Amino acid sequence: MAQKAKRRVEQRWMDSTSGVSVVNAVMERVSQMQLFQLCLLLLGTFVCSGLARGEIPALREESGERLMIGTAIMSSQLDDPARAALIASQFNCVTAENEMKPDALQPTPGHFTFERADRIVAFAEAHQMKVAGHTLLWHHQSPAWLFQEPGGKPLSREIALNNLKAHITGVVRHFKGKVKSWDVVNEAISDGPEGLRDTPALRAIGDDYVLKAFEFAHEADPDVELIYNDYNIECDYKRDRAIKLVTRIRAAGLRIDGVGIQGHYRLEHPNADEIRRGIQAYVDAGFKVMITELDVDPLPRKGGEGADLSASEREGLDPFRDGLPVEVQTQLAQRYEELFKLFLAFPQVSRVTFWGVTDADSWLNNFPVKGRTNHPLLFDRQGNSKPALQSVVNVLRN
Ligand code: XIL
């Protein structure tokens, strides 16, 4: 064994030094034991350095044709070659975590800034990944001028509709043929009993603003898939209102392909039955379902469930600063297993996108409490796979 290995190393060195036999001189002085130790050292370094990541299963391979597996990224992450390699090897779809939102693409009227989003698209194209567009209309990360006068008063319906149309048309046309689907409207449904959330768009345009957004998006690119995206719309308290909205869009004769369930979950909430009931309801109503922003938050929370950005908490416990204890790591893996089993039970679930790549990037380090150390994803802060990755892979294999 050692002799063979020695010969191989020697041969490789010889090849690379075009026959200069420095190698011979060195190898003659290296005992078999030293060679063995060197091999062990190299193997150890390889495994610990994360180079062995090539060995871990790749989600995009495991999911095959059945399911698209996505992640949300920021263009700056592509500066890190190890991170870029991890993204390209694991996922076959990307969403811009922030860089396709209205404030990123049209910060001032008529001035479109596509550079960072274009970088994400180019990366996706270079690695045979699809792009999920997020999002054309949202009440967060949107410039105030779209729907409000400088003092905050709603713009007239006519001007607000012009602004909405110009934004959607400018963005959708720019990415035509490059973006597979658009989250046309994000989080329009209220968490309270009223139907629509009180937003600048609603105040300026009225309650057909969601329909108008779908109309403008389809006009700008008749081929792109159009999605309504929201959190907790699979949950009992919000589901009926969401179904009412998406069926209203369809009944108006507008294109709507599917529903994006964000999937910002906690270890135990919502329970699997509630999620299953939710997905079933959309499937029964004839919609495709995508899980668009999946993560599982293992940290304690005082307040509500879900992803309402306005519901931030000022302080909260931060119990896992030094890493996730084994028992919580196991709970996380079991929760991901449960979720993937239930997603895969529906052929209509065509994509699952994780909201971030590694725990270090996750928005949950800052939501609902700023500056905590969270562990919601399949890769840890160093980019190493967690037991949860293996449990997802096991479900995909079966
Ligand atoms: C989050 C991003 O991850 C953060 O970086 C940003 O500061 C705020 O927005 N629901 C959505 C996403 O639809 O766009 C949000 O993304 C997370 C909740």
Coordinates of C-alpha atoms and ligand atoms in Angstrom, one line a residue:
M1 CA 0.0 0.0 0.0
A2 CA 2.5 2.5 1.2
Q3 CA 4.9 1.5 -1.6
K4 CA 2.2 2.0 -4.1
A5 CA 1.2 5.4 -2.6
K6 CA 4.8 6.4 -2.5
R7 CA 5.2 5.5 -6.2
R8 CA 2.1 7.5 -7.1
V9 CA 3.2 10.6 -5.2
E10 CA 6.6 10.2 -6.7
Q11 CA 5.1 9.8 -10.2
R12 CA 2.9 12.9 -9.8
W13 CA 5.8 15.0 -8.6
M14 CA 8.0 13.7 -11.3
D15 CA 5.3 14.7 -13.8
S16 CA 5.1 18.2 -12.5
T17 CA 8.8 18.8 -12.3
S18 CA 9.3 17.3 -15.8
G19 CA 11.7 14.7 -14.7
V20 CA 13.8 16.6 -12.3
S21 CA 14.5 14.0 -9.7
V22 CA 14.6 16.1 -6.6
V23 CA 11.7 13.8 -5.7
N24 CA 13.8 10.7 -5.7
A25 CA 16.2 12.3 -3.3
V26 CA 13.4 13.2 -0.9
M27 CA 11.5 10.0 -1.3
E28 CA 14.5 7.9 -0.5
R29 CA 14.8 9.5 2.9
V30 CA 11.1 9.2 3.7
S31 CA 10.3 6.0 5.6
Q32 CA 7.1 4.1 5.0
M33 CA 5.9 5.2 8.5
Q34 CA 6.5 8.8 7.7
L35 CA 4.6 8.5 4.5
F36 CA 1.7 6.9 6.3
Q37 CA 1.7 9.7 8.8
L38 CA 1.8 12.3 6.0
C39 CA -1.1 10.6 4.4
L40 CA -3.1 10.7 7.6
L41 CA -2.3 14.4 8.1
L42 CA -3.4 15.2 4.6
L43 CA -6.6 13.2 5.0
G44 CA -7.3 15.0 8.3
T45 CA -6.7 18.4 6.8
F46 CA -8.9 17.5 3.8
V47 CA -11.8 16.5 6.0
C48 CA -11.5 19.3 8.5
S49 CA -10.9 22.0 6.0
G50 CA -14.3 21.4 4.4
L51 CA -12.7 20.4 1.1
A52 CA -14.5 17.1 1.9
R53 CA -17.7 19.0 1.1
G54 CA -17.5 17.4 -2.3
E55 CA -18.4 14.2 -0.4
I56 CA -21.6 15.5 1.1
P57 CA -24.7 14.8 -0.9
A58 CA -25.8 17.6 -3.2
L59 CA -29.5 18.6 -2.8
R60 CA -29.8 19.5 -6.4
E61 CA -28.7 16.1 -7.5
E62 CA -30.8 14.2 -4.9
S63 CA -34.0 16.1 -5.8
G64 CA -33.5 15.3 -9.5
E65 CA -36.5 16.3 -11.7
R66 CA -39.0 16.0 -8.9
L67 CA -38.4 19.3 -7.1
M68 CA -36.5 22.5 -7.6
I69 CA -34.3 23.3 -4.6
G70 CA -33.5 26.9 -4.1
T71 CA -31.8 29.3 -1.9
A72 CA -31.8 33.0 -1.3
I73 CA -28.5 34.8 -1.9
M74 CA -26.9 38.3 -1.9
S75 CA -24.6 39.2 -4.8
S76 CA -21.8 40.0 -2.3
Q77 CA -21.7 36.3 -1.2
L78 CA -20.5 35.5 -4.7
D79 CA -17.2 37.2 -3.8
D80 CA -16.3 34.3 -1.6
P81 CA -15.3 31.4 -3.9
A82 CA -16.1 28.7 -1.2
R83 CA -19.5 30.2 -0.7
A84 CA -20.2 30.5 -4.4
A85 CA -19.1 26.8 -4.9
L86 CA -21.4 25.7 -2.1
I87 CA -24.4 27.5 -3.6
A88 CA -23.7 26.2 -7.1
S89 CA -23.2 22.6 -6.0
Q90 CA -26.2 22.4 -3.7
F91 CA -29.0 24.4 -5.3
N92 CA -30.6 24.7 -8.8
C93 CA -32.6 27.8 -8.2
V94 CA -31.7 31.2 -6.6
T95 CA -33.8 34.0 -5.2
A96 CA -32.3 37.4 -4.6
E97 CA -32.7 37.8 -0.9
N98 CA -32.9 41.6 -1.2
E99 CA -31.6 42.8 -4.5
M100 CA -34.7 42.5 -6.6
K101 CA -37.0 44.3 -4.2
P102 CA -38.4 47.6 -5.3
D103 CA -36.0 49.8 -3.2
A104 CA -33.1 47.9 -4.7
L105 CA -34.2 48.2 -8.3
Q106 CA -35.8 51.6 -8.5
P107 CA -34.6 53.7 -5.6
T108 CA -35.7 57.0 -7.2
P109 CA -38.3 57.5 -9.9
G110 CA -37.2 56.3 -13.3
H111 CA -33.7 55.4 -12.1
F112 CA -33.4 51.6 -12.3
T113 CA -30.4 49.9 -10.7
F114 CA -30.0 46.4 -12.0
E115 CA -26.3 45.7 -11.5
R116 CA -26.4 43.6 -8.3
A117 CA -29.4 41.6 -9.4
D118 CA -27.9 41.1 -12.8
R119 CA -24.9 39.6 -11.1
I120 CA -27.1 37.0 -9.4
V121 CA -28.7 36.2 -12.7
A122 CA -25.4 35.8 -14.5
F123 CA -24.2 33.4 -11.7
A124 CA -27.4 31.4 -12.0
E125 CA -27.0 31.1 -15.8
A126 CA -23.4 30.0 -15.4
H127 CA -24.4 27.2 -13.1
Q128 CA -27.6 26.0 -14.8
M129 CA -29.8 27.4 -12.0
K130 CA -33.2 29.0 -12.4
V131 CA -34.0 32.4 -10.9
A132 CA -37.1 33.1 -8.8
G133 CA -37.9 36.8 -8.8
H134 CA -38.7 38.3 -5.5
T135 CA -40.7 40.7 -5.4
L136 CA -42.5 43.3 -7.5
L137 CA -44.7 44.7 -4.8
W138 CA -44.3 44.7 -1.0
H139 CA -45.0 47.2 1.8
H140 CA -41.4 46.7 3.1
Q141 CA -38.2 47.6 1.2
S142 CA -40.1 49.8 -1.2
P143 CA -39.5 53.5 -1.9
A144 CA -42.1 55.8 -0.4
W145 CA -42.5 57.8 -3.6
L146 CA -44.2 54.8 -5.3
F147 CA -47.5 55.4 -3.5
Q148 CA -47.0 58.5 -1.3
E149 CA -46.5 62.2 -1.5
P150 CA -43.4 63.5 0.3
G151 CA -45.5 64.3 3.4
G152 CA -46.8 60.7 3.5
K153 CA -50.3 61.5 2.0
P154 CA -51.4 58.8 -0.5
L155 CA -50.9 59.7 -4.2
S156 CA -53.9 59.8 -6.4
R157 CA -55.0 56.4 -7.7
E158 CA -54.0 57.4 -11.2
I159 CA -50.5 58.5 -10.3
A160 CA -50.0 55.5 -8.0
L161 CA -51.1 53.1 -10.8
N162 CA -48.8 54.7 -13.2
N163 CA -45.9 54.3 -10.8
L164 CA -46.8 50.7 -10.1
K165 CA -47.1 49.9 -13.8
A166 CA -43.8 51.6 -14.6
H167 CA -42.0 49.7 -11.9
I168 CA -43.4 46.3 -12.8
T169 CA -43.0 46.8 -16.5
G170 CA -39.4 48.1 -16.2
V171 CA -38.4 45.2 -13.9
V172 CA -40.2 42.4 -15.6
R173 CA -39.1 43.4 -19.1
H174 CA -35.5 43.7 -17.9
F175 CA -35.5 40.1 -16.7
K176 CA -37.6 38.7 -19.4
G177 CA -36.4 35.2 -20.3
K178 CA -34.1 35.2 -17.3
V179 CA -36.4 34.9 -14.4
K180 CA -38.7 31.8 -14.3
S181 CA -41.3 33.2 -11.9
W182 CA -42.2 36.4 -10.1
D183 CA -43.5 36.9 -6.6
V184 CA -45.8 39.6 -8.0
V185 CA -47.2 40.7 -4.6
N186 CA -45.8 39.8 -1.2
E187 CA -47.7 39.7 2.0
A188 CA -50.8 41.6 1.0
I189 CA -53.1 39.8 3.5
S190 CA -53.6 41.1 6.9
D191 CA -52.9 39.1 10.1
G192 CA -56.1 40.7 11.5
P193 CA -59.7 40.0 10.6
E194 CA -59.8 42.4 7.7
G195 CA -58.9 41.0 4.2
L196 CA -56.0 43.1 3.0
R197 CA -53.3 44.6 5.0
D198 CA -53.3 48.4 5.4
T199 CA -50.4 49.5 3.1
P200 CA -49.5 52.6 1.1
A201 CA -50.5 50.7 -2.1
L202 CA -54.0 49.9 -0.7
R203 CA -54.5 53.5 0.5
A204 CA -53.5 55.1 -2.8
I205 CA -55.0 52.6 -5.3
G206 CA -57.8 50.8 -3.5
D207 CA -58.4 47.1 -3.0
D208 CA -57.9 46.1 -6.7
Y209 CA -54.2 47.0 -6.4
V210 CA -53.2 43.3 -6.2
L211 CA -55.1 42.5 -9.4
K212 CA -53.5 45.5 -11.2
A213 CA -50.0 44.2 -10.2
F214 CA -50.8 40.8 -11.8
E215 CA -52.2 42.4 -14.9
F216 CA -49.1 44.6 -15.4
A217 CA -46.7 41.7 -14.8
H218 CA -48.4 39.5 -17.3
E219 CA -48.5 42.3 -19.9
A220 CA -44.8 42.8 -19.5
D221 CA -43.9 39.1 -19.9
P222 CA -46.7 36.7 -21.0
D223 CA -44.4 33.7 -20.4
V224 CA -43.2 34.3 -16.9
E225 CA -44.9 32.4 -14.0
L226 CA -46.8 34.6 -11.6
I227 CA -47.0 33.9 -7.9
Y228 CA -48.8 35.3 -4.9
N229 CA -46.4 35.0 -1.9
D230 CA -47.1 35.3 1.8
Y231 CA -46.4 33.9 5.3
N232 CA -48.8 31.8 7.3
I233 CA -51.2 31.5 4.4
E234 CA -51.2 27.7 5.0
C235 CA -52.3 28.4 8.6
D236 CA -56.0 28.1 9.7
Y237 CA -56.3 31.7 10.7
K238 CA -55.2 33.2 7.4
R239 CA -55.9 30.5 4.8
D240 CA -59.4 31.3 3.8
R241 CA -58.6 34.9 3.2
A242 CA -55.7 34.0 1.0
I243 CA -57.7 31.5 -1.0
K244 CA -60.3 34.2 -1.5
L245 CA -57.7 36.6 -2.8
V246 CA -56.0 34.2 -5.2
T247 CA -59.3 32.9 -6.6
R248 CA -60.4 36.5 -7.1
I249 CA -57.3 37.2 -9.2
R250 CA -58.0 34.1 -11.3
A251 CA -61.7 34.9 -11.6
A252 CA -60.8 38.3 -13.0
G253 CA -59.3 36.5 -15.9
L254 CA -55.7 37.2 -14.8
R255 CA -52.8 34.9 -14.9
I256 CA -51.8 33.5 -11.6
D257 CA -49.8 30.2 -11.6
G258 CA -49.3 29.5 -8.0
V259 CA -49.1 30.3 -4.4
G260 CA -45.8 30.9 -2.5
I261 CA -45.9 29.7 1.0
Q262 CA -42.9 31.4 2.7
G263 CA -42.4 28.7 5.2
H264 CA -40.7 30.6 8.1
Y265 CA -41.3 27.8 10.6
R266 CA -40.4 27.1 14.2
L267 CA -39.5 23.7 15.6
E268 CA -43.1 23.0 16.6
H269 CA -45.2 25.6 15.0
P270 CA -47.2 25.3 12.8
N271 CA -47.8 21.6 13.3
A272 CA -47.5 19.2 10.3
D273 CA -51.3 18.7 10.0
E274 CA -52.0 22.4 9.7
I275 CA -49.4 22.8 7.0
R276 CA -50.8 19.8 5.2
R277 CA -54.3 21.1 5.4
G278 CA -53.1 24.4 4.0
I279 CA -51.2 23.0 1.0
Q280 CA -54.2 20.7 0.3
A281 CA -56.5 23.7 0.2
Y282 CA -54.5 25.5 -2.5
V283 CA -54.1 22.2 -4.5
D284 CA -57.8 21.7 -4.3
A285 CA -58.4 25.2 -5.6
G286 CA -56.1 24.3 -8.6
F287 CA -53.0 26.2 -7.7
K288 CA -49.3 25.1 -7.8
V289 CA -47.6 25.6 -4.5
M290 CA -44.1 26.6 -3.8
I291 CA -42.3 26.8 -0.5
T292 CA -40.4 30.0 -1.1
E293 CA -38.5 31.0 2.1
L294 CA -38.0 28.0 4.2
D295 CA -36.2 28.1 7.5
V296 CA -36.8 26.6 11.0
D297 CA -36.1 28.9 13.9
P298 CA -35.0 27.0 17.0
L299 CA -34.7 30.2 19.2
P300 CA -37.2 31.2 21.8
R301 CA -39.7 34.0 20.9
K302 CA -42.0 36.0 23.0
G303 CA -44.4 37.1 20.4
G304 CA -46.2 35.8 17.3
E305 CA -45.4 33.2 14.8
G306 CA -44.5 34.0 11.2
A307 CA -42.6 36.6 9.5
D308 CA -44.2 40.0 10.1
L309 CA -41.2 42.3 9.9
S310 CA -43.0 45.0 11.9
A311 CA -43.3 42.6 14.8
S312 CA -39.7 42.9 15.9
E313 CA -38.9 42.3 19.6
R314 CA -36.4 44.4 21.5
E315 CA -34.8 41.7 23.5
G316 CA -34.9 38.0 23.7
L317 CA -32.9 35.0 25.0
D318 CA -29.9 33.9 22.9
P319 CA -29.2 30.5 24.3
F320 CA -27.2 28.9 21.5
R321 CA -24.4 31.4 21.0
D322 CA -21.8 28.7 21.3
G323 CA -23.5 26.3 19.0
L324 CA -26.6 24.1 18.9
P325 CA -26.8 21.4 21.5
V326 CA -27.1 17.9 20.1
E327 CA -30.7 17.4 21.2
V328 CA -31.8 20.6 19.4
Q329 CA -29.7 19.7 16.4
T330 CA -31.6 16.4 16.3
Q331 CA -35.0 18.2 16.7
L332 CA -34.1 20.5 13.8
A333 CA -33.2 17.5 11.6
Q334 CA -36.5 15.8 12.6
R335 CA -38.5 18.9 11.8
Y336 CA -36.9 19.2 8.3
E337 CA -37.6 15.5 7.7
E338 CA -41.2 15.9 8.7
L339 CA -41.5 19.0 6.4
F340 CA -39.9 17.4 3.4
K341 CA -42.0 14.3 3.7
L342 CA -45.1 16.4 3.7
F343 CA -44.0 18.7 0.8
L344 CA -43.1 15.7 -1.3
A345 CA -46.5 14.1 -0.7
F346 CA -47.9 16.8 -3.0
P347 CA -46.8 16.6 -6.7
Q348 CA -48.1 20.2 -7.0
V349 CA -45.3 21.4 -4.7
S350 CA -42.7 22.2 -7.4
R351 CA -40.0 24.1 -5.5
V352 CA -38.6 24.4 -2.0
T353 CA -36.4 27.4 -1.5
F354 CA -34.4 27.9 1.7
W355 CA -34.1 31.5 3.0
G356 CA -30.3 31.7 3.0
V357 CA -27.4 29.3 2.6
T358 CA -25.6 29.1 5.9
D359 CA -26.7 30.0 9.5
A360 CA -24.3 32.9 9.3
D361 CA -26.4 34.6 6.6
S362 CA -29.8 34.0 8.0
W363 CA -32.1 36.9 8.5
L364 CA -33.2 35.2 11.7
N365 CA -29.9 36.4 13.3
N366 CA -31.7 39.7 13.3
F367 CA -35.4 38.8 13.4
P368 CA -37.4 39.2 15.6
V369 CA -34.6 40.2 17.9
K370 CA -31.4 41.9 16.5
G371 CA -28.0 40.3 16.9
R372 CA -28.8 36.8 18.1
T373 CA -26.9 33.6 17.0
N374 CA -29.4 31.5 15.1
H375 CA -29.2 28.1 13.5
P376 CA -32.2 27.7 11.2
L377 CA -30.6 26.3 8.0
L378 CA -28.9 23.1 6.7
F379 CA -25.4 24.5 6.7
D380 CA -23.6 25.9 9.8
R381 CA -21.7 29.1 10.1
Q382 CA -18.6 27.5 8.6
G383 CA -20.6 26.1 5.7
N384 CA -20.5 22.5 7.0
S385 CA -23.5 20.4 6.5
K386 CA -25.7 19.8 9.6
P387 CA -27.6 16.6 10.4
A388 CA -30.7 18.4 9.0
L389 CA -29.1 18.2 5.5
Q390 CA -28.8 14.4 5.8
S391 CA -32.4 14.1 6.9
V392 CA -33.6 16.1 3.9
V393 CA -31.4 14.0 1.6
N394 CA -32.8 10.8 3.1
V395 CA -36.4 11.9 2.4
L396 CA -35.4 13.0 -1.2
R397 CA -33.8 9.5 -1.8
N398 CA -36.9 7.7 -0.6
Ligands
XIL1 C1 -35.7 39.7 4.6 C2 -34.2 39.6 4.3 O1 -33.8 38.3 4.5 C3 -33.4 40.5 5.1 O2 -32.1 40.6 4.7 C4 -34.0 42.0 5.0 O3 -33.3 42.8 5.9 C5 -35.5 42.0 5.3 O4 -36.1 41.1 4.5 N1 -40.3 37.7 4.1 C6 -39.9 38.0 2.9 C7 -38.5 38.3 2.7 O5 -40.7 38.0 1.9 O6 -38.3 39.3 1.6 C8 -37.8 38.8 3.9 O7 -36.4 38.9 3.7 C9 -38.1 37.8 5.1 C10 -39.5 37.7 5.3

